[in-house]
mmCIF file of C-alpha atoms in Angstrom:
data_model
loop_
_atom_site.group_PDB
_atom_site.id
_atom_site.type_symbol
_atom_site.label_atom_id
_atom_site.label_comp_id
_atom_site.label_asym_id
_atom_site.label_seq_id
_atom_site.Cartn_x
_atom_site.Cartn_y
_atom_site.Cartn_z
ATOM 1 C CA UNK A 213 -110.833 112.567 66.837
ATOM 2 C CA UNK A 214 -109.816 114.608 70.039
ATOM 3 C CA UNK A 215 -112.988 116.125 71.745
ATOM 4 C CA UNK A 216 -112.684 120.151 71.727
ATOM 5 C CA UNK A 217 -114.944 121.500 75.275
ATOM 6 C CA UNK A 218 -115.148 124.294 77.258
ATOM 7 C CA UNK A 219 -114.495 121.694 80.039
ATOM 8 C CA UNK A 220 -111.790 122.986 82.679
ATOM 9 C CA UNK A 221 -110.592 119.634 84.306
ATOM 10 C CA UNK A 222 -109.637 120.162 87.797
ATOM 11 C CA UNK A 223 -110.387 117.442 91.065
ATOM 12 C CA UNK A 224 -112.911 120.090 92.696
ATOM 13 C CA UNK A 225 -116.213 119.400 95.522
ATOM 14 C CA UNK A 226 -118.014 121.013 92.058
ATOM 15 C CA UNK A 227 -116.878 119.138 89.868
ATOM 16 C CA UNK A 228 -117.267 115.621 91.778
ATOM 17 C CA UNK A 229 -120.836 117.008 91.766
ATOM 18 C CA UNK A 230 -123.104 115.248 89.156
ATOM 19 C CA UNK A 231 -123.720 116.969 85.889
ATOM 20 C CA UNK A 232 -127.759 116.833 86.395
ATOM 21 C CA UNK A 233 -127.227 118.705 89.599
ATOM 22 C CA UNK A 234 -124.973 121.172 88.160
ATOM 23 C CA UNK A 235 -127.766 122.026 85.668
ATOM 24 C CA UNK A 236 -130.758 122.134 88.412
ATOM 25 C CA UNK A 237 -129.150 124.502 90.147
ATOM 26 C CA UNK A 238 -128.366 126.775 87.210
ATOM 27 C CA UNK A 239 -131.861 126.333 86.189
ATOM 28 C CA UNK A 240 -133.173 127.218 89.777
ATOM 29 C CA UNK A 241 -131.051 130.023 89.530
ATOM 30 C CA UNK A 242 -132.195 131.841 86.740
ATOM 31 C CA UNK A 243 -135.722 130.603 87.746
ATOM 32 C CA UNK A 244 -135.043 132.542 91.141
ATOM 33 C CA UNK A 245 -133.494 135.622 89.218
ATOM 34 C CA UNK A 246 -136.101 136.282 86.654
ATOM 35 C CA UNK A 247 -139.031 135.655 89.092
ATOM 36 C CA UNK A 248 -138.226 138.652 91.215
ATOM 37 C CA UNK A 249 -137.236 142.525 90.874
ATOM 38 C CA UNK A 250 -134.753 142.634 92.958
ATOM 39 C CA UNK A 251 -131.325 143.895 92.995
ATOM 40 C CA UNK A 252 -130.811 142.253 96.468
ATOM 41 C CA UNK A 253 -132.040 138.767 95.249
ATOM 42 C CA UNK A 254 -129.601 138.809 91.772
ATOM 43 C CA UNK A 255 -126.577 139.914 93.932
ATOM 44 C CA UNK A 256 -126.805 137.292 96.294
ATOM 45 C CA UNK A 257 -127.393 134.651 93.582
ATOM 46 C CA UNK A 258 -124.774 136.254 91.534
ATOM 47 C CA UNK A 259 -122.512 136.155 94.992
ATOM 48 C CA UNK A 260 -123.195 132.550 95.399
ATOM 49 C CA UNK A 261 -122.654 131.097 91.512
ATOM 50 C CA UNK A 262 -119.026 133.120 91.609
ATOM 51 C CA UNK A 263 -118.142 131.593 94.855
ATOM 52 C CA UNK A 264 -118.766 128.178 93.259
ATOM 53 C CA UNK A 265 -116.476 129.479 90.302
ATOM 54 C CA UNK A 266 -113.699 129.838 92.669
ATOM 55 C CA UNK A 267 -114.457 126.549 95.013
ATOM 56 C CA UNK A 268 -114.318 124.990 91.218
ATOM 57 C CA UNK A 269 -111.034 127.095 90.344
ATOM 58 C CA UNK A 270 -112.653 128.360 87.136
ATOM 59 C CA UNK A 271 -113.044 132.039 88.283
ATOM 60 C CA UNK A 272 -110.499 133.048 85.512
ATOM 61 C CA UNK A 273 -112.281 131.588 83.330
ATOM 62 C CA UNK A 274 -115.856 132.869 84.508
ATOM 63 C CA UNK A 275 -114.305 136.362 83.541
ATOM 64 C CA UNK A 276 -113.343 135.790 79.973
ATOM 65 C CA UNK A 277 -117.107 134.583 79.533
ATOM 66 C CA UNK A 278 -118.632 137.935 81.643
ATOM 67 C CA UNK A 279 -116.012 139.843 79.520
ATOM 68 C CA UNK A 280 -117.632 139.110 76.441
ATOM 69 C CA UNK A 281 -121.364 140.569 77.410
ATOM 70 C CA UNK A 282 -119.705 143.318 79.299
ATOM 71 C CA UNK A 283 -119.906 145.843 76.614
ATOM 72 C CA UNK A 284 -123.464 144.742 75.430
ATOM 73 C CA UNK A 285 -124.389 145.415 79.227
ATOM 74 C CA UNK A 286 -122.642 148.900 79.275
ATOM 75 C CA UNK A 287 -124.719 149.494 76.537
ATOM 76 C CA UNK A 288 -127.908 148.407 78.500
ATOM 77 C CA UNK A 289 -127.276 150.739 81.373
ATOM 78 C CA UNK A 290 -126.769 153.216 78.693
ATOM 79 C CA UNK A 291 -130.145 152.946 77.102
ATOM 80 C CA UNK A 292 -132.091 152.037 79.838
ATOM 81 C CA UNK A 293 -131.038 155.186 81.962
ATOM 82 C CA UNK A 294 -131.700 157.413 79.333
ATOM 83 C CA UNK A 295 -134.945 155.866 78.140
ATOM 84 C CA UNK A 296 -136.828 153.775 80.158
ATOM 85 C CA UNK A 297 -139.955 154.262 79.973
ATOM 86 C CA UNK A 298 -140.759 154.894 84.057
ATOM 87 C CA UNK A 299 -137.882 157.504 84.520
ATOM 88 C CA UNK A 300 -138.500 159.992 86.705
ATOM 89 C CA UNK A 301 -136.049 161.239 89.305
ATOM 90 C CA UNK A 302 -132.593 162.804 87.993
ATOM 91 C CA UNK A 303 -129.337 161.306 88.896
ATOM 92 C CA UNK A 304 -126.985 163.351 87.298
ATOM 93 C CA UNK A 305 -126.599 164.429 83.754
ATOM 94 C CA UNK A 306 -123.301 164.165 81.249
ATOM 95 C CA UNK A 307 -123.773 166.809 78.602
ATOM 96 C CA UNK A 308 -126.853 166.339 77.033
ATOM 97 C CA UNK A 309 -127.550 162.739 77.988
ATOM 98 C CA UNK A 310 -129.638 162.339 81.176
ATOM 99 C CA UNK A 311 -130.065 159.642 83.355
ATOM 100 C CA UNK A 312 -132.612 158.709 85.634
ATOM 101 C CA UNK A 313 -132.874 156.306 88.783
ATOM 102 C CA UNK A 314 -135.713 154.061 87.434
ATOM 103 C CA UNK A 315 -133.576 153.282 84.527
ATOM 104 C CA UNK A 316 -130.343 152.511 86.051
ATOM 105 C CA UNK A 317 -131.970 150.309 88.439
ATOM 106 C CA UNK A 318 -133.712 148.504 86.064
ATOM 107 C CA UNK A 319 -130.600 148.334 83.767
ATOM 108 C CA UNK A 320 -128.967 146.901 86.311
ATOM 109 C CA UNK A 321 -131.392 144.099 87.688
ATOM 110 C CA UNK A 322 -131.040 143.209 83.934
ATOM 111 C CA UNK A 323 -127.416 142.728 83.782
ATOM 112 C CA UNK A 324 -127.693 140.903 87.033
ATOM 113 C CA UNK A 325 -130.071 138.375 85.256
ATOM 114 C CA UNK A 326 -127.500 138.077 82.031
ATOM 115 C CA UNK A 327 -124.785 137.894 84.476
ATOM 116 C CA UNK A 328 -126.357 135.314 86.661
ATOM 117 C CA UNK A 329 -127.458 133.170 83.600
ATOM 118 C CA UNK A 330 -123.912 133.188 82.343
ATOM 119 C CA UNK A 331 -122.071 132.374 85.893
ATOM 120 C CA UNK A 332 -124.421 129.695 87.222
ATOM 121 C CA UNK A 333 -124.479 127.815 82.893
ATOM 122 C CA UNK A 334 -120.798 128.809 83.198
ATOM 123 C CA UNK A 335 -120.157 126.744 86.051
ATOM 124 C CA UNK A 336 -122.021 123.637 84.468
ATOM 125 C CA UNK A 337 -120.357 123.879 81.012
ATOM 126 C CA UNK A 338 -116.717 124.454 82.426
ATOM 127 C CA UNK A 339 -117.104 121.792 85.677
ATOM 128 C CA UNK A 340 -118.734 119.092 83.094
ATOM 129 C CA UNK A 341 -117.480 117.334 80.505
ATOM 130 C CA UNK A 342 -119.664 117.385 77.342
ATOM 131 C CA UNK A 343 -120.279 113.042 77.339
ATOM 132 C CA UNK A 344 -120.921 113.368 81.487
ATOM 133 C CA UNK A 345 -123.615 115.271 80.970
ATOM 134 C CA UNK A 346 -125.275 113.515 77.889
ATOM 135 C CA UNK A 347 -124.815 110.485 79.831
ATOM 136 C CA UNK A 348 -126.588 111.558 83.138
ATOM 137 C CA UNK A 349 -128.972 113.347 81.345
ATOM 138 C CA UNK A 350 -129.890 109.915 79.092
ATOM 139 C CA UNK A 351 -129.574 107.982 82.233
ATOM 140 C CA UNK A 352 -132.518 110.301 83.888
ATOM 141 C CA UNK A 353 -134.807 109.536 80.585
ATOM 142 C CA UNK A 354 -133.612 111.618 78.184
ATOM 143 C CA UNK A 355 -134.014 110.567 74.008
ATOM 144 C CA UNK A 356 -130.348 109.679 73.086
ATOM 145 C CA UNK A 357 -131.067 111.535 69.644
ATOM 146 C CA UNK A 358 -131.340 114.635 71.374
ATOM 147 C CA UNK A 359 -128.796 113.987 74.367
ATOM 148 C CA UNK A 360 -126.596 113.617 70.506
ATOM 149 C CA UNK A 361 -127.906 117.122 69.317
ATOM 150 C CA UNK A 362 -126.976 118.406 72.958
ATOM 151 C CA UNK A 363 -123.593 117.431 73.574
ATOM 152 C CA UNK A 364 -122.867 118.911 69.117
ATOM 153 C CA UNK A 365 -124.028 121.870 70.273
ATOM 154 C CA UNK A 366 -121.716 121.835 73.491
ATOM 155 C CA UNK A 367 -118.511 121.183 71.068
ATOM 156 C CA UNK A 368 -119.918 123.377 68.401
ATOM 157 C CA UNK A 369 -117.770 126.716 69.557
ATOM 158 C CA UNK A 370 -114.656 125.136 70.720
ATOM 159 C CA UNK A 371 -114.635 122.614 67.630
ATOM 160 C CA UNK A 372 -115.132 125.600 65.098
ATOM 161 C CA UNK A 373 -112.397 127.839 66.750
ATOM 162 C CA UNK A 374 -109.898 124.966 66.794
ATOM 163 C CA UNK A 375 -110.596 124.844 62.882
ATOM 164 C CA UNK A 376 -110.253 128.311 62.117
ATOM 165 C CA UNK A 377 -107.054 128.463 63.908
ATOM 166 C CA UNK A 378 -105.745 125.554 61.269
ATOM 167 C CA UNK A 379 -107.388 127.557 58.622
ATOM 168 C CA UNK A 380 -105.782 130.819 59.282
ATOM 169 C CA UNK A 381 -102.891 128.663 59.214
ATOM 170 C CA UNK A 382 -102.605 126.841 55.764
ATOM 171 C CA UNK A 383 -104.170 129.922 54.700
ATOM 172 C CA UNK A 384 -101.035 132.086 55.817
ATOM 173 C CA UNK A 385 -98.668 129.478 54.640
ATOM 174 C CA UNK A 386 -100.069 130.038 51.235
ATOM 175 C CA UNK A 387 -99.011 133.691 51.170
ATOM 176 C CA UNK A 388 -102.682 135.151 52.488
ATOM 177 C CA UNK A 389 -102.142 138.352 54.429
ATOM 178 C CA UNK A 390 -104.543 138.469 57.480
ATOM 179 C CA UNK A 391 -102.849 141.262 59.226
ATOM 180 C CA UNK A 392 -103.549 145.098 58.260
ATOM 181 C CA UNK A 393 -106.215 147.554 57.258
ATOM 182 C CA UNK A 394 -109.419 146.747 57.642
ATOM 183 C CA UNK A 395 -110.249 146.368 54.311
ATOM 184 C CA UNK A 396 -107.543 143.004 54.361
ATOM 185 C CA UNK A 397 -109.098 142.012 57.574
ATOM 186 C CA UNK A 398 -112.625 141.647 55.581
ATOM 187 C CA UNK A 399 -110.832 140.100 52.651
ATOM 188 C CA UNK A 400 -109.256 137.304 55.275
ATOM 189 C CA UNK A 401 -112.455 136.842 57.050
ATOM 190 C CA UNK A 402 -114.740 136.027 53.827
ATOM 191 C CA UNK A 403 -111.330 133.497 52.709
ATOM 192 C CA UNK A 404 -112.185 131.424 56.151
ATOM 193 C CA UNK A 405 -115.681 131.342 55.986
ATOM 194 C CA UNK A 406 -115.976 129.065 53.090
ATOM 195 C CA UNK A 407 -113.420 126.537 54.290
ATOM 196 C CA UNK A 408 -114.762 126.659 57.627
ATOM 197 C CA UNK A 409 -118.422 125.876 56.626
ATOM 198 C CA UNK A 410 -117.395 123.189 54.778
ATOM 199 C CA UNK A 411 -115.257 121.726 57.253
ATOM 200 C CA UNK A 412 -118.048 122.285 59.734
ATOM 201 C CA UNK A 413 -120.634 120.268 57.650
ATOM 202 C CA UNK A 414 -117.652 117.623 56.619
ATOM 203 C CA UNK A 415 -117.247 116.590 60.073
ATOM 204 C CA UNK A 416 -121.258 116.220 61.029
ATOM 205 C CA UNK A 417 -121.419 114.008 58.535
ATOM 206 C CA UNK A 418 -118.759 111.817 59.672
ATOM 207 C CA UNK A 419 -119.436 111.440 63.175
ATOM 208 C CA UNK A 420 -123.171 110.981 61.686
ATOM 209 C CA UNK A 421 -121.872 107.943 59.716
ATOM 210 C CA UNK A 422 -119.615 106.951 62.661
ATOM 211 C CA UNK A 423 -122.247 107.177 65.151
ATOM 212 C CA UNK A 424 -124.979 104.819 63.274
ATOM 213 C CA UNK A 425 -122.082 102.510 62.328
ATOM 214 C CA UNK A 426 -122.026 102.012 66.359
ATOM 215 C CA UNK A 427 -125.508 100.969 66.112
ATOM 216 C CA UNK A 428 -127.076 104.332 67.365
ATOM 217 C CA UNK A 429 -130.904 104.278 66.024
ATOM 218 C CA UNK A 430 -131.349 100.278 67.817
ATOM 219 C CA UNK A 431 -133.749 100.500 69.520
ATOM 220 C CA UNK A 432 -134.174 99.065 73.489
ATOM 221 C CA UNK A 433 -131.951 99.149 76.467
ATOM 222 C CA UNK A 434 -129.315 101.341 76.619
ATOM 223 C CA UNK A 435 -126.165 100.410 79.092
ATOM 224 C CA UNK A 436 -123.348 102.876 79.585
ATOM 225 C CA UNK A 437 -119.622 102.556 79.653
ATOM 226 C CA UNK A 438 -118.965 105.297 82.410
ATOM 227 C CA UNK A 439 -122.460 105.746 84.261
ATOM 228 C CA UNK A 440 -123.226 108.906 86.182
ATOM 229 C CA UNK A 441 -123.574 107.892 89.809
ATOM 230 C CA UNK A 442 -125.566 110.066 92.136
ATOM 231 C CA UNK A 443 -123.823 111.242 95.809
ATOM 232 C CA UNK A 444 -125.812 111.697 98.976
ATOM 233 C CA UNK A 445 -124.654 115.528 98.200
ATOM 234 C CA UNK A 446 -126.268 115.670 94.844
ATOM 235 C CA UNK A 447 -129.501 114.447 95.795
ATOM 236 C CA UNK A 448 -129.738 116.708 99.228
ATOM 237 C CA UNK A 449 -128.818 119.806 96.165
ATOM 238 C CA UNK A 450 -131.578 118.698 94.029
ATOM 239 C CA UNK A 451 -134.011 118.568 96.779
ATOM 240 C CA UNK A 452 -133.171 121.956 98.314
ATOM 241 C CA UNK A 453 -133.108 123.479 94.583
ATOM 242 C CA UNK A 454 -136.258 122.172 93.425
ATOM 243 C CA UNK A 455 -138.097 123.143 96.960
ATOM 244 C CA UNK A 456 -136.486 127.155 96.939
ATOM 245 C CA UNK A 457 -138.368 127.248 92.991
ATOM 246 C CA UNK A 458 -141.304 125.705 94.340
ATOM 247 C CA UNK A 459 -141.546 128.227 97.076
ATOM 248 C CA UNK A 460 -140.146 131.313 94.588
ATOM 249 C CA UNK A 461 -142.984 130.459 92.405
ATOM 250 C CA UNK A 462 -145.960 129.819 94.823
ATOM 251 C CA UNK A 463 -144.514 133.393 96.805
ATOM 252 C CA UNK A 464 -144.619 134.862 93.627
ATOM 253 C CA UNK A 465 -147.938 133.951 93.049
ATOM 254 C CA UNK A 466 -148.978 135.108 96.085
ATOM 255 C CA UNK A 467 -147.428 138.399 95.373
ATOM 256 C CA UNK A 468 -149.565 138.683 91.944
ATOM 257 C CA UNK A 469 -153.033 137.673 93.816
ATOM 258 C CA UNK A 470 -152.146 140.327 96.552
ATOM 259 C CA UNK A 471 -151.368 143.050 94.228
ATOM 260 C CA UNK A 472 -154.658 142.518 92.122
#
């Protein structure tokens, strides 16, 4: 069966990087983000996770995924500089909607956070093939039964479009109309959802049955066909990411005891 990923392949400094690193230094980032109120602090780490998306040549990509919070984000600045509840000074005013500073820059140091999450997880999932990861992840400890559950959910998305796509298909080829009014739209949608559940629950349980016929629940030592093998660079990345959280956290701490 041909595995469906986000993965972009490309021979990149990012994605030579190993996976585990990848996903300390989104983790550090968001850390970072959601520790502090500041617009200065998510625009640099925002700055710094899209420049990896281009060093990684996965910028294009990077877009498509912002693209599809952008509106829900819109929407936050919206409400926020309407309604927040520490508004105060006037910007300007469109009709009878009026927006406030306190708002808008809290609306945006919340789309910075979304934003960052997405760029800096983007970069992992589209650098980083699905089994890498597992395997890295398994190699530094993790159960195998749940580095399974992780790398289903990773294929999830792109396994489910790939099906619907057939679906639509057959289901065209068989005289459905998908195109239209709304109204057929709905109709069309409600026809796939059946097939695709199915399909969905169809092909768990085979790779369930395929997996334990490869001896997956044995217990003991595991050995790996492709191991995950750490560079000087990744472990110099790990180190400086896990000592900038250390120090975010203990300066935020700080911050709290000060302002008591």
């Amino acid at each position: 069966m041909k595995v469906l990923s986000l993965y972009v392949e490309n021979d990149t400094p990012v994605h030579k990087l190993a996976p585990s690193t990848k996903l300390w230094y989104a983790f550090s980032s968001v850390i970072i983000a959601f520790l502090f109120s500041s617009l200065w602090i998510g625009a640099v780490l925002l700055s710094i996770s899209l420049l990896l998306s281009l060093v990684a040549k996965v910028f294009r990509h990077m877009l498509k995924l912002i693209g599809a919070v952008l509106i829900v984000s819109l929407t936050m600045l919206f409400i926020q500089g309407m309604y927040y509840q520490g508004n105060e000074t006037l910007v300007f005013s469109l009709w009878k909607f009026h927006f406030y500073k306190e708002g808008l820059i809290h609306a945006l140091l919340l789309i910075l956070r979304v934003f960052n999450m997405i760029v800096s997880f983007g970069i992992l999932i589209l650098t980083t093939k699905p089994s890498d990861l597992v395997t890295d992840l398994v190699q530094n400890g993790l159960s195998p039964r749940f580095g399974y559950v992780l790398s289903s959910v990773l294929q999830v998305i792109p396994q489910m479009i790939s099906t619907s796509y057939t679906i639509i298909d057959a289901q065209k080829s068989r005289g459905l109309d998908t195109e239209g009014s709304v109204l057929k739209k709905l109709r069309a949608f409600f026809a796939l959802i059946g097939p695709l559940v199915l399909s969905s629950l169809v092909e768990a349980r085979e790779r369930a049955v395929a997996i334990e016929l490869r001896g997956f629940s044995i217990e003991g030592t595991r050995t790996f066909v492709n191991p995950v093998v750490e560079s000087h660079a990744d472990r110099w990345i790990k180190m400086f990411t896990k000592t900038l959280v250390i120090f975010a956290i203990a300066w935020r701490g700080l911050l709290w005891i000060i302002q008591r």
